[in-house]
PDB file of C-alpha atoms in Angstrom:
ATOM      1  CA  MET A   1      50.496  25.710 -17.862  1.00  0.00           C
ATOM      2  CA  THR A   2      51.077  24.716 -21.525  1.00  0.00           C
ATOM      3  CA  ASP A   3      48.504  24.820 -24.304  1.00  0.00           C
ATOM      4  CA  LEU A   4      48.626  20.990 -24.407  1.00  0.00           C
ATOM      5  CA  SER A   5      47.717  20.750 -20.710  1.00  0.00           C
ATOM      6  CA  LEU A   6      44.872  23.212 -21.160  1.00  0.00           C
ATOM      7  CA  GLY A   7      43.600  21.223 -24.123  1.00  0.00           C
ATOM      8  CA  ARG A   8      43.619  17.942 -22.168  1.00  0.00           C
ATOM      9  CA  ARG A   9      41.797  19.611 -19.241  1.00  0.00           C
ATOM     10  CA  SER A  10      39.190  21.059 -21.555  1.00  0.00           C
ATOM     11  CA  ASN A  11      38.561  17.652 -23.155  1.00  0.00           C
ATOM     12  CA  ARG A  12      38.171  15.979 -19.744  1.00  0.00           C
ATOM     13  CA  GLU A  13      35.653  18.627 -18.618  1.00  0.00           C
ATOM     14  CA  GLN A  14      33.666  18.267 -21.839  1.00  0.00           C
ATOM     15  CA  ASN A  15      33.551  14.463 -21.483  1.00  0.00           C
ATOM     16  CA  LEU A  16      32.485  14.761 -17.831  1.00  0.00           C
ATOM     17  CA  PHE A  17      29.693  17.216 -18.777  1.00  0.00           C
ATOM     18  CA  LYS A  18      28.452  14.887 -21.518  1.00  0.00           C
ATOM     19  CA  SER A  19      28.435  11.955 -19.083  1.00  0.00           C
ATOM     20  CA  MET A  20      26.478  13.937 -16.458  1.00  0.00           C
ATOM     21  CA  THR A  21      24.020  15.153 -19.080  1.00  0.00           C
ATOM     22  CA  LYS A  22      23.301  11.596 -20.304  1.00  0.00           C
ATOM     23  CA  THR A  23      22.778  10.317 -16.741  1.00  0.00           C
ATOM     24  CA  LYS A  24      20.446  13.167 -15.819  1.00  0.00           C
ATOM     25  CA  LYS A  25      18.479  12.837 -19.038  1.00  0.00           C
ATOM     26  CA  GLY A  26      18.137   9.084 -18.517  1.00  0.00           C
ATOM     27  CA  LYS A  27      16.682   9.593 -15.043  1.00  0.00           C
ATOM     28  CA  ILE A  28      14.170  12.157 -16.291  1.00  0.00           C
ATOM     29  CA  ASP A  29      13.042   9.919 -19.150  1.00  0.00           C
ATOM     30  CA  LYS A  30      12.582   6.989 -16.773  1.00  0.00           C
ATOM     31  CA  THR A  31      10.456   9.084 -14.425  1.00  0.00           C
ATOM     32  CA  GLU A  32       8.341  10.481 -17.222  1.00  0.00           C
ATOM     33  CA  THR A  33       7.411   7.009 -18.544  1.00  0.00           C
ATOM     34  CA  ARG A  34       6.353   5.641 -15.142  1.00  0.00           C
ATOM     35  CA  SER A  35       2.546   5.466 -14.766  1.00  0.00           C
ATOM     36  CA  PRO A  36       1.334   6.237 -11.222  1.00  0.00           C
ATOM     37  CA  ILE A  37      -1.233   3.998  -9.542  1.00  0.00           C
ATOM     38  CA  HIS A  38      -3.929   5.871  -7.641  1.00  0.00           C
ATOM     39  CA  VAL A  39      -5.585   4.253  -4.621  1.00  0.00           C
ATOM     40  CA  SER A  40      -9.082   5.063  -3.362  1.00  0.00           C
ATOM     41  CA  GLU A  41     -11.967   3.310  -1.593  1.00  0.00           C
ATOM     42  CA  HIS A  42     -15.528   2.429  -2.488  1.00  0.00           C
ATOM     43  CA  GLY A  43     -17.620   0.732   0.183  1.00  0.00           C
ATOM     44  CA  ARG A  44     -15.656  -2.208   1.529  1.00  0.00           C
ATOM     45  CA  TYR A  45     -13.358  -2.303  -1.478  1.00  0.00           C
ATOM     46  CA  LEU A  46      -9.935  -0.838  -2.222  1.00  0.00           C
ATOM     47  CA  ILE A  47      -9.738   0.699  -5.715  1.00  0.00           C
ATOM     48  CA  LYS A  48      -6.492   0.883  -7.700  1.00  0.00           C
ATOM     49  CA  SER A  49      -6.544   2.808 -10.980  1.00  0.00           C
ATOM     50  CA  GLY A  50      -4.079   3.926 -13.618  1.00  0.00           C
ATOM     51  CA  LEU A  51      -2.765   3.472 -17.137  1.00  0.00           C
ATOM     52  CA  LEU A  52      -2.003  -0.146 -17.957  1.00  0.00           C
ATOM     53  CA  ALA A  53      -0.769  -1.373 -21.344  1.00  0.00           C
ATOM     54  CA  GLY A  54      -2.085   1.738 -23.048  1.00  0.00           C
ATOM     55  CA  LYS A  55      -5.569   1.772 -21.494  1.00  0.00           C
ATOM     56  CA  PHE A  56      -7.066   3.147 -18.295  1.00  0.00           C
ATOM     57  CA  VAL A  57      -8.000   0.396 -15.856  1.00  0.00           C
ATOM     58  CA  ALA A  58      -9.625   0.395 -12.406  1.00  0.00           C
ATOM     59  CA  ARG A  59      -9.574  -2.708 -10.207  1.00  0.00           C
ATOM     60  CA  ALA A  60     -11.279  -3.572  -6.922  1.00  0.00           C
ATOM     61  CA  PHE A  61      -9.694  -5.532  -4.068  1.00  0.00           C
ATOM     62  CA  ALA A  62     -10.724  -6.281  -0.500  1.00  0.00           C
ATOM     63  CA  LYS A  63      -9.597  -3.598   1.957  1.00  0.00           C
ATOM     64  CA  PRO A  64      -7.157  -4.340   4.777  1.00  0.00           C
ATOM     65  CA  PRO A  65      -6.842  -5.874   7.336  1.00  0.00           C
ATOM     66  CA  THR A  66      -7.425  -8.837   5.016  1.00  0.00           C
ATOM     67  CA  LYS A  67      -4.199 -10.244   3.598  1.00  0.00           C
ATOM     68  CA  SER A  68      -5.908 -11.507   0.469  1.00  0.00           C
ATOM     69  CA  ARG A  69      -5.082  -9.515  -2.647  1.00  0.00           C
ATOM     70  CA  GLY A  70      -7.269 -11.352  -5.143  1.00  0.00           C
ATOM     71  CA  LEU A  71      -8.971  -9.281  -7.842  1.00  0.00           C
ATOM     72  CA  ILE A  72     -12.706  -8.833  -7.197  1.00  0.00           C
ATOM     73  CA  ALA A  73     -13.844  -6.643 -10.116  1.00  0.00           C
ATOM     74  CA  GLU A  74     -12.373  -4.633 -12.987  1.00  0.00           C
ATOM     75  CA  ALA A  75     -13.448  -1.924 -15.451  1.00  0.00           C
ATOM     76  CA  THR A  76     -11.844   0.158 -18.205  1.00  0.00           C
ATOM     77  CA  GLY A  77     -12.575   3.616 -19.601  1.00  0.00           C
ATOM     78  CA  ALA A  78     -11.428   6.377 -21.927  1.00  0.00           C
ATOM     79  CA  THR A  79      -9.934   8.158 -18.913  1.00  0.00           C
ATOM     80  CA  GLU A  80      -8.886   7.071 -15.441  1.00  0.00           C
ATOM     81  CA  GLU A  81     -11.914   8.813 -13.965  1.00  0.00           C
ATOM     82  CA  ALA A  82     -14.227   7.060 -16.423  1.00  0.00           C
ATOM     83  CA  ALA A  83     -12.699   3.683 -15.576  1.00  0.00           C
ATOM     84  CA  THR A  84     -13.134   4.324 -11.836  1.00  0.00           C
ATOM     85  CA  THR A  85     -16.753   5.464 -12.286  1.00  0.00           C
ATOM     86  CA  ALA A  86     -17.500   2.373 -14.373  1.00  0.00           C
ATOM     87  CA  LEU A  87     -15.995   0.164 -11.669  1.00  0.00           C
ATOM     88  CA  HIS A  88     -18.151   1.840  -8.998  1.00  0.00           C
ATOM     89  CA  ASP A  89     -21.229   1.031 -11.091  1.00  0.00           C
ATOM     90  CA  VAL A  90     -20.114  -2.597 -11.457  1.00  0.00           C
ATOM     91  CA  ILE A  91     -19.572  -2.938  -7.707  1.00  0.00           C
ATOM     92  CA  ASP A  92     -22.879  -1.256  -6.791  1.00  0.00           C
ATOM     93  CA  ALA A  93     -24.854  -3.447  -9.195  1.00  0.00           C
ATOM     94  CA  ARG A  94     -23.089  -6.520  -7.854  1.00  0.00           C
ATOM     95  CA  GLU A  95     -23.834  -5.607  -4.235  1.00  0.00           C
ATOM     96  CA  ASN A  96     -27.497  -4.779  -4.898  1.00  0.00           C
ATOM     97  CA  ARG A  97     -27.987  -8.034  -6.796  1.00  0.00           C
ATOM     98  CA  ARG A  98     -26.508 -10.039  -3.941  1.00  0.00           C
ATOM     99  CA  ILE A  99     -28.488  -8.285  -1.213  1.00  0.00           C
ATOM    100  CA  GLU A 100     -31.759  -8.816  -3.074  1.00  0.00           C
ATOM    101  CA  ALA A 101     -30.971 -12.529  -3.375  1.00  0.00           C
ATOM    102  CA  ARG A 102     -30.485 -13.015   0.382  1.00  0.00           C
ATOM    103  CA  ARG A 103     -33.063 -14.885   2.437  1.00  0.00           C
ATOM    104  CA  GLU A 104     -34.247 -13.869   5.893  1.00  0.00           C
ATOM    105  CA  ASP A 105     -33.806 -16.470   8.586  1.00  0.00           C
ATOM    106  CA  ALA A 106     -36.920 -16.600  10.784  1.00  0.00           C
ATOM    107  CA  ARG A 107     -34.957 -17.801  13.821  1.00  0.00           C
ATOM    108  CA  THR A 108     -32.359 -15.024  13.925  1.00  0.00           C
ATOM    109  CA  GLY A 109     -33.702 -12.327  11.618  1.00  0.00           C
ATOM    110  CA  ILE A 110     -30.457 -12.349   9.636  1.00  0.00           C
ATOM    111  CA  SER A 111     -30.532 -11.634   5.904  1.00  0.00           C
ATOM    112  CA  VAL A 112     -28.483 -14.732   5.096  1.00  0.00           C
ATOM    113  CA  PRO A 113     -26.009 -14.273   2.205  1.00  0.00           C
ATOM    114  CA  SER A 114     -25.589 -16.774  -0.604  1.00  0.00           C
ATOM    115  CA  VAL A 115     -22.902 -19.450  -0.736  1.00  0.00           C
ATOM    116  CA  GLU A 116     -20.998 -17.248  -3.187  1.00  0.00           C
ATOM    117  CA  GLU A 117     -21.002 -14.280  -0.798  1.00  0.00           C
ATOM    118  CA  TYR A 118     -19.966 -16.359   2.176  1.00  0.00           C
ATOM    119  CA  ALA A 119     -17.203 -18.019   0.166  1.00  0.00           C
ATOM    120  CA  GLU A 120     -15.793 -14.624  -0.782  1.00  0.00           C
ATOM    121  CA  ALA A 121     -15.980 -13.418   2.805  1.00  0.00           C
ATOM    122  CA  PHE A 122     -14.378 -16.604   4.143  1.00  0.00           C
ATOM    123  CA  GLY A 123     -11.400 -15.955   1.891  1.00  0.00           C
ATOM    124  CA  HIS A 124     -11.017 -12.324   2.968  1.00  0.00           C
ATOM    125  CA  VAL A 125     -12.018 -11.751   6.596  1.00  0.00           C
ATOM    126  CA  PRO A 126      -9.037 -11.994   9.008  1.00  0.00           C
ATOM    127  CA  LEU A 127     -10.182 -15.045  10.966  1.00  0.00           C
ATOM    128  CA  THR A 128      -7.874 -16.503  13.596  1.00  0.00           C
ATOM    129  CA  ARG A 129      -6.800 -20.144  13.465  1.00  0.00           C
ATOM    130  CA  PRO A 130      -9.230 -21.133  16.282  1.00  0.00           C
ATOM    131  CA  GLN A 131     -12.081 -19.334  14.519  1.00  0.00           C
ATOM    132  CA  ARG A 132     -11.363 -21.188  11.289  1.00  0.00           C
ATOM    133  CA  ALA A 133     -11.188 -24.437  13.253  1.00  0.00           C
ATOM    134  CA  MET A 134     -14.612 -23.775  14.780  1.00  0.00           C
ATOM    135  CA  LEU A 135     -16.244 -22.959  11.448  1.00  0.00           C
ATOM    136  CA  THR A 136     -14.651 -26.003   9.851  1.00  0.00           C
ATOM    137  CA  ALA A 137     -15.862 -28.277  12.662  1.00  0.00           C
ATOM    138  CA  LEU A 138     -19.369 -26.815  12.433  1.00  0.00           C
ATOM    139  CA  SER A 139     -19.442 -27.320   8.667  1.00  0.00           C
ATOM    140  CA  VAL A 140     -18.471 -30.998   9.058  1.00  0.00           C
ATOM    141  CA  ALA A 141     -21.159 -31.441  11.735  1.00  0.00           C
ATOM    142  CA  ASP A 142     -23.783 -30.396   9.156  1.00  0.00           C
ATOM    143  CA  ALA A 143     -27.315 -29.916  10.476  1.00  0.00           C
ATOM    144  CA  ASP A 144     -26.572 -31.754  13.737  1.00  0.00           C
ATOM    145  CA  GLY A 145     -24.315 -28.955  14.933  1.00  0.00           C
ATOM    146  CA  LEU A 146     -22.035 -28.981  17.954  1.00  0.00           C
ATOM    147  CA  THR A 147     -22.474 -28.410  21.661  1.00  0.00           C
ATOM    148  CA  ASP A 148     -20.603 -25.570  23.338  1.00  0.00           C
ATOM    149  CA  GLU A 149     -18.143 -28.094  24.751  1.00  0.00           C
ATOM    150  CA  GLN A 150     -17.516 -29.719  21.365  1.00  0.00           C
ATOM    151  CA  LEU A 151     -17.054 -26.310  19.733  1.00  0.00           C
ATOM    152  CA  ALA A 152     -14.512 -25.229  22.333  1.00  0.00           C
ATOM    153  CA  LYS A 153     -12.603 -28.495  21.999  1.00  0.00           C
ATOM    154  CA  ALA A 154     -12.494 -28.221  18.186  1.00  0.00           C
ATOM    155  CA  ALA A 155     -10.800 -24.825  18.466  1.00  0.00           C
ATOM    156  CA  GLY A 156      -8.479 -25.800  21.308  1.00  0.00           C
ATOM    157  CA  TYR A 157     -10.135 -23.628  23.954  1.00  0.00           C
ATOM    158  CA  LYS A 158     -10.215 -24.769  27.569  1.00  0.00           C
ATOM    159  CA  SER A 159     -12.798 -22.151  28.458  1.00  0.00           C
ATOM    160  CA  LEU A 160     -16.348 -22.154  27.063  1.00  0.00           C
ATOM    161  CA  ALA A 161     -16.449 -18.394  27.540  1.00  0.00           C
ATOM    162  CA  SER A 162     -13.356 -17.949  25.355  1.00  0.00           C
ATOM    163  CA  ALA A 163     -14.878 -20.105  22.624  1.00  0.00           C
ATOM    164  CA  SER A 164     -18.128 -18.142  22.802  1.00  0.00           C
ATOM    165  CA  ARG A 165     -16.331 -14.810  22.466  1.00  0.00           C
ATOM    166  CA  SER A 166     -14.294 -16.128  19.551  1.00  0.00           C
ATOM    167  CA  LEU A 167     -17.372 -17.295  17.654  1.00  0.00           C
ATOM    168  CA  ALA A 168     -19.069 -13.959  18.342  1.00  0.00           C
ATOM    169  CA  ASN A 169     -16.040 -12.068  16.999  1.00  0.00           C
ATOM    170  CA  ALA A 170     -16.041 -14.254  13.889  1.00  0.00           C
ATOM    171  CA  GLY A 171     -19.684 -13.361  13.367  1.00  0.00           C
ATOM    172  CA  ARG A 172     -18.926  -9.660  13.617  1.00  0.00           C
ATOM    173  CA  LEU A 173     -16.106  -9.990  11.081  1.00  0.00           C
ATOM    174  CA  PHE A 174     -18.506 -11.548   8.587  1.00  0.00           C
ATOM    175  CA  SER A 175     -21.104  -8.905   9.416  1.00  0.00           C
ATOM    176  CA  ASP A 176     -18.654  -6.048   8.802  1.00  0.00           C
ATOM    177  CA  PHE A 177     -17.448  -7.493   5.507  1.00  0.00           C
ATOM    178  CA  LEU A 178     -20.884  -8.411   4.132  1.00  0.00           C
ATOM    179  CA  ALA A 179     -22.864  -5.571   5.767  1.00  0.00           C
ATOM    180  CA  LEU A 180     -25.362  -8.050   7.209  1.00  0.00           C
ATOM    181  CA  GLU A 181     -28.772  -6.750   8.230  1.00  0.00           C
ATOM    182  CA  THR A 182     -31.026  -8.018  10.990  1.00  0.00           C
ATOM    183  CA  ASN A 183     -34.740  -7.762  11.585  1.00  0.00           C
ATOM    184  CA  THR A 184     -35.327  -5.232  14.396  1.00  0.00           C
ATOM    185  CA  LYS A 185     -37.778  -7.605  16.130  1.00  0.00           C
ATOM    186  CA  VAL A 186     -35.095 -10.208  16.780  1.00  0.00           C
ATOM    187  CA  ARG A 187     -31.968  -8.023  16.803  1.00  0.00           C
ATOM    188  CA  SER A 188     -31.377  -8.745  20.500  1.00  0.00           C
ATOM    189  CA  MET A 189     -30.712 -12.376  19.586  1.00  0.00           C
ATOM    190  CA  THR A 190     -27.719 -11.361  17.488  1.00  0.00           C
ATOM    191  CA  SER A 191     -26.200  -8.858  19.909  1.00  0.00           C
ATOM    192  CA  ASP A 192     -23.345 -11.228  20.801  1.00  0.00           C
ATOM    193  CA  GLY A 193     -22.352 -11.733  17.152  1.00  0.00           C
ATOM    194  CA  SER A 194     -22.521 -15.540  17.179  1.00  0.00           C
ATOM    195  CA  SER A 195     -25.951 -15.586  15.555  1.00  0.00           C
ATOM    196  CA  LEU A 196     -24.503 -13.709  12.591  1.00  0.00           C
ATOM    197  CA  VAL A 197     -22.969 -16.989  11.399  1.00  0.00           C
ATOM    198  CA  ALA A 198     -24.918 -19.700  13.225  1.00  0.00           C
ATOM    199  CA  PHE A 199     -28.107 -20.450  15.143  1.00  0.00           C
ATOM    200  CA  ARG A 200     -29.127 -22.646  18.052  1.00  0.00           C
ATOM    201  CA  GLY A 201     -30.775 -25.984  17.303  1.00  0.00           C
ATOM    202  CA  GLU A 202     -33.732 -27.389  19.242  1.00  0.00           C
ATOM    203  CA  PRO A 203     -32.788 -28.059  22.901  1.00  0.00           C
ATOM    204  CA  GLN A 204     -33.032 -31.631  24.166  1.00  0.00           C
ATOM    205  CA  ASP A 205     -34.336 -30.585  27.587  1.00  0.00           C
ATOM    206  CA  GLU A 206     -34.773 -27.547  29.804  1.00  0.00           C
ATOM    207  CA  ALA A 207     -31.101 -27.522  30.773  1.00  0.00           C
ATOM    208  CA  ASP A 208     -29.935 -27.738  27.165  1.00  0.00           C
ATOM    209  CA  THR A 209     -29.240 -24.575  25.162  1.00  0.00           C
ATOM    210  CA  GLY A 210     -29.225 -26.357  21.813  1.00  0.00           C
ATOM    211  CA  ASN A 211     -26.328 -27.085  19.488  1.00  0.00           C
ATOM    212  CA  TRP A 212     -24.699 -24.396  17.374  1.00  0.00           C
ATOM    213  CA  ILE A 213     -25.514 -24.958  13.687  1.00  0.00           C
ATOM    214  CA  LEU A 214     -24.004 -23.001  10.800  1.00  0.00           C
ATOM    215  CA  TYR A 215     -26.319 -21.443   8.266  1.00  0.00           C
ATOM    216  CA  PRO A 216     -26.457 -23.909   5.335  1.00  0.00           C
ATOM    217  CA  GLU A 217     -25.005 -21.285   2.985  1.00  0.00           C
ATOM    218  CA  LEU A 218     -21.953 -20.683   5.181  1.00  0.00           C
ATOM    219  CA  ARG A 219     -21.627 -24.413   5.786  1.00  0.00           C
ATOM    220  CA  ASP A 220     -21.380 -25.079   2.033  1.00  0.00           C
ATOM    221  CA  ALA A 221     -18.986 -22.158   1.550  1.00  0.00           C
ATOM    222  CA  VAL A 222     -16.614 -23.458   4.233  1.00  0.00           C
ATOM    223  CA  LYS A 223     -16.764 -26.998   2.812  1.00  0.00           C
ATOM    224  CA  ALA A 224     -15.865 -25.669  -0.621  1.00  0.00           C
ATOM    225  CA  THR A 225     -12.555 -24.376   0.779  1.00  0.00           C
ATOM    226  CA  LEU A 226     -11.561 -27.597   2.546  1.00  0.00           C
TER     227      LEU A 226
END
């Protein structure tokens, strides 16, 4: 092999090494500048924290199975831990303020949330289409409410039992999201879950069970989304 051939080979190897070095360095630099997002939980909220635009930020979102990803609360801090701690304080203060503002319904013993709370829950709990149809129909019915038959028809159910179970499940979804509390003296009335979102109106006769009527706060919250 001539000196010229050796020289050309040496140049090719040097160029290849330089190219590999640049590529490897570029990958390392890209990895080093990426800011990781840490995920944790606090109560019913999903917390995402990390470095954003040069400052540490922590944000709260509703936890799955809700598909909504809207921002609920946010806090910043000198460190990621400080930002997360500050967000926990914001959430706790918010929850305590809301719970204290709830009223107790004498008929069901439920600590009824405000319109604001119900509106937030309505946008986050994973309600089915029939459940949304029932709540919408009940909100339009106002204080008159709906019979079991009318409620089933509004949601497209042929069976009254199916409609009853669906309303009860909707009540439990709201209860789980809002951590609803009931008075122990009337807790048996809410065992099926339906009374967590609605109550029975005055019966017309002995054979009548009374219409289902949404709590006024939930009624207004549902109307606000229509």
